[in-house]
């Protein structure tokens, strides 16, 4: 193989490896900035083109009397008894040309969903920016974790010992 062709093949291989690493950097398990929860992000949707996220661990999952925390403020009355541990937090996040993801994040403390943008500039960190309105945004930095914590859900989504999807993995219209 001549030198030019060998260099071109090497550059294409390196480019494909970097693209794969960048595409995979948003998936994984992340410790929230305040350390109170771990969120598992994974590909979802019919063709796995979207990104969804689930609470797979929480610092506190039950009240002092041992009752699991449930989604009491959910606008859908049928979901108000579901445990917060394992529920879907990030819905239908689609990728943008600049490698960011846009979608919705659900806040169980008030039962509302907000616009959210996520991106990773470092394989060990995920930037998460949530907005009430265009001018009222806050960004957090979540840290990748690889060792499971005691009580962390490890099963596949919708399987025993795993989180549950909300059936909202489809791309959300913006």
Short mmCIF file of C-alpha atoms in Angstrom, two decimals, residues 3-173:
data_model
loop_
_atom_site.label_atom_id
_atom_site.label_comp_id
_atom_site.label_asym_id
_atom_site.label_seq_id
_atom_site.Cartn_x
_atom_site.Cartn_y
_atom_site.Cartn_z
CA UNK A 3 2.25 5.91 1.80
CA UNK A 4 -0.54 8.38 0.89
CA UNK A 5 -3.22 5.70 0.90
CA UNK A 6 -1.91 4.27 4.20
CA UNK A 7 -2.01 7.74 5.83
CA UNK A 8 -5.55 8.33 4.48
CA UNK A 9 -6.79 4.99 5.82
CA UNK A 10 -5.18 5.74 9.20
CA UNK A 11 -6.78 9.20 9.37
CA UNK A 12 -10.20 7.78 8.47
CA UNK A 13 -9.80 5.06 11.13
CA UNK A 14 -8.79 7.61 13.76
CA UNK A 15 -11.69 9.85 12.72
CA UNK A 16 -14.17 6.98 13.02
CA UNK A 17 -12.78 6.05 16.44
CA UNK A 18 -13.08 9.62 17.68
CA UNK A 19 -16.61 9.94 16.30
CA UNK A 20 -17.62 6.71 18.05
CA UNK A 21 -16.08 7.87 21.32
CA UNK A 22 -17.81 11.24 21.09
CA UNK A 23 -21.16 9.66 20.24
CA UNK A 24 -20.86 7.29 23.19
CA UNK A 25 -19.75 9.96 25.65
CA UNK A 26 -23.31 11.00 26.54
CA UNK A 27 -24.29 7.45 27.48
CA UNK A 28 -23.42 5.99 30.85
CA UNK A 29 -24.14 6.53 34.53
CA UNK A 30 -23.74 10.04 35.89
CA UNK A 31 -23.62 11.39 39.44
CA UNK A 32 -25.55 14.64 39.63
CA UNK A 33 -23.71 17.76 40.73
CA UNK A 34 -25.30 17.70 44.20
CA UNK A 35 -24.46 13.98 44.63
CA UNK A 36 -28.06 13.03 45.44
CA UNK A 37 -28.76 10.84 42.38
CA UNK A 38 -27.25 8.77 39.61
CA UNK A 39 -28.78 9.05 36.16
CA UNK A 40 -28.27 6.38 33.50
CA UNK A 41 -28.37 7.77 29.98
CA UNK A 42 -28.83 5.43 27.05
CA UNK A 43 -29.94 5.36 23.46
CA UNK A 44 -33.68 4.96 23.01
CA UNK A 45 -36.41 5.24 20.41
CA UNK A 46 -37.24 2.98 17.52
CA UNK A 47 -33.85 3.37 15.84
CA UNK A 48 -31.80 4.27 18.96
CA UNK A 49 -31.21 7.78 17.57
CA UNK A 50 -32.53 9.48 20.72
CA UNK A 51 -31.16 9.70 24.25
CA UNK A 52 -33.18 8.98 27.41
CA UNK A 53 -32.21 9.04 31.07
CA UNK A 54 -33.40 7.24 34.20
CA UNK A 55 -32.82 7.62 37.94
CA UNK A 56 -30.95 4.43 38.87
CA UNK A 57 -29.79 5.45 42.34
CA UNK A 58 -30.77 8.06 44.90
CA UNK A 59 -29.15 9.05 48.14
CA UNK A 60 -32.52 8.70 49.84
CA UNK A 61 -35.26 6.52 48.30
CA UNK A 62 -37.73 6.27 51.17
CA UNK A 63 -39.21 8.33 53.98
CA UNK A 64 -38.20 7.80 57.60
CA UNK A 65 -41.07 5.30 57.99
CA UNK A 66 -39.69 3.21 55.10
CA UNK A 67 -42.24 4.13 52.43
CA UNK A 68 -40.62 4.63 48.99
CA UNK A 69 -40.78 8.15 47.61
CA UNK A 70 -43.37 8.26 44.84
CA UNK A 71 -44.21 10.71 42.07
CA UNK A 72 -47.05 12.46 43.96
CA UNK A 73 -46.92 15.67 41.90
CA UNK A 74 -47.13 14.00 38.48
CA UNK A 75 -49.83 15.65 36.35
CA UNK A 76 -50.98 12.17 35.29
CA UNK A 77 -52.91 10.72 38.27
CA UNK A 78 -52.13 7.16 37.14
CA UNK A 79 -48.39 7.80 37.69
CA UNK A 80 -48.60 9.37 41.15
CA UNK A 81 -47.94 6.08 42.94
CA UNK A 82 -44.86 5.09 40.91
CA UNK A 83 -41.56 5.04 42.80
CA UNK A 84 -39.15 7.84 41.96
CA UNK A 85 -36.24 5.40 41.88
CA UNK A 86 -36.22 3.97 38.36
CA UNK A 87 -38.45 6.52 36.67
CA UNK A 88 -37.58 8.24 33.41
CA UNK A 89 -36.12 11.72 33.91
CA UNK A 90 -34.86 12.63 30.41
CA UNK A 91 -37.22 12.24 27.48
CA UNK A 92 -36.59 11.95 23.74
CA UNK A 93 -33.38 13.90 23.49
CA UNK A 94 -32.34 14.38 19.88
CA UNK A 95 -28.82 15.20 18.76
CA UNK A 96 -27.87 18.45 17.10
CA UNK A 97 -25.20 19.14 14.50
CA UNK A 98 -22.82 20.38 17.20
CA UNK A 99 -23.02 17.16 19.23
CA UNK A 100 -25.45 18.45 21.85
CA UNK A 101 -28.74 16.80 22.79
CA UNK A 102 -32.04 18.66 23.19
CA UNK A 103 -35.14 17.32 24.90
CA UNK A 104 -37.16 17.48 28.10
CA UNK A 105 -36.27 16.83 31.74
CA UNK A 106 -38.94 15.92 34.27
CA UNK A 107 -38.81 17.47 37.75
CA UNK A 108 -40.68 15.23 40.20
CA UNK A 109 -40.55 17.87 42.94
CA UNK A 110 -43.14 19.94 41.06
CA UNK A 111 -44.43 17.56 38.38
CA UNK A 112 -43.27 19.75 35.49
CA UNK A 113 -41.06 19.17 32.48
CA UNK A 114 -38.52 21.66 31.20
CA UNK A 115 -36.36 22.13 28.12
CA UNK A 116 -32.91 20.65 28.61
CA UNK A 117 -29.67 20.60 26.63
CA UNK A 118 -26.82 18.18 27.28
CA UNK A 119 -23.32 17.92 25.92
CA UNK A 120 -19.97 16.45 26.85
CA UNK A 121 -16.61 18.11 26.29
CA UNK A 122 -14.81 15.58 28.48
CA UNK A 123 -15.58 11.83 28.68
CA UNK A 124 -15.89 12.08 32.47
CA UNK A 125 -18.33 15.00 32.57
CA UNK A 126 -21.79 15.71 31.18
CA UNK A 127 -23.05 19.29 31.06
CA UNK A 128 -26.78 19.60 31.65
CA UNK A 129 -28.53 22.94 31.09
CA UNK A 130 -32.19 23.22 32.08
CA UNK A 131 -34.31 26.27 31.31
CA UNK A 132 -37.56 27.60 32.77
CA UNK A 133 -37.62 30.27 30.09
CA UNK A 134 -34.99 31.17 27.50
CA UNK A 135 -33.41 33.67 29.90
CA UNK A 136 -33.71 31.53 33.05
CA UNK A 137 -31.26 28.66 32.61
CA UNK A 138 -28.94 26.79 34.93
CA UNK A 139 -26.11 24.44 33.99
CA UNK A 140 -24.86 21.54 36.07
CA UNK A 141 -21.89 19.28 35.52
CA UNK A 142 -22.55 15.59 36.13
CA UNK A 143 -19.65 13.20 36.73
CA UNK A 144 -19.37 9.78 35.10
CA UNK A 145 -19.36 6.88 37.59
CA UNK A 146 -18.47 3.30 36.80
CA UNK A 147 -18.66 1.50 40.15
CA UNK A 148 -22.24 0.68 41.19
CA UNK A 149 -23.48 2.15 44.45
CA UNK A 150 -25.39 0.11 47.03
CA UNK A 151 -29.02 0.01 45.95
CA UNK A 152 -28.33 1.11 42.36
CA UNK A 153 -30.60 -0.35 39.67
CA UNK A 154 -28.39 -2.42 37.39
CA UNK A 155 -30.92 -4.22 35.19
CA UNK A 156 -31.79 -3.26 31.63
CA UNK A 157 -34.54 -0.72 31.10
CA UNK A 158 -38.00 -2.32 31.56
CA UNK A 159 -36.42 -5.54 32.90
CA UNK A 160 -36.24 -6.87 36.44
CA UNK A 161 -33.93 -4.72 38.55
CA UNK A 162 -33.89 -1.92 35.98
CA UNK A 163 -35.55 1.44 35.43
CA UNK A 164 -38.83 1.91 33.53
CA UNK A 165 -39.41 4.03 30.48
CA UNK A 166 -42.40 6.35 30.31
CA UNK A 167 -43.15 5.54 26.68
CA UNK A 168 -41.97 9.09 25.90
CA UNK A 169 -38.77 8.25 24.13
CA UNK A 170 -40.08 9.66 20.86
CA UNK A 171 -38.65 12.95 19.70
CA UNK A 172 -40.47 15.80 21.38
CA UNK A 173 -41.58 18.57 19.01
#
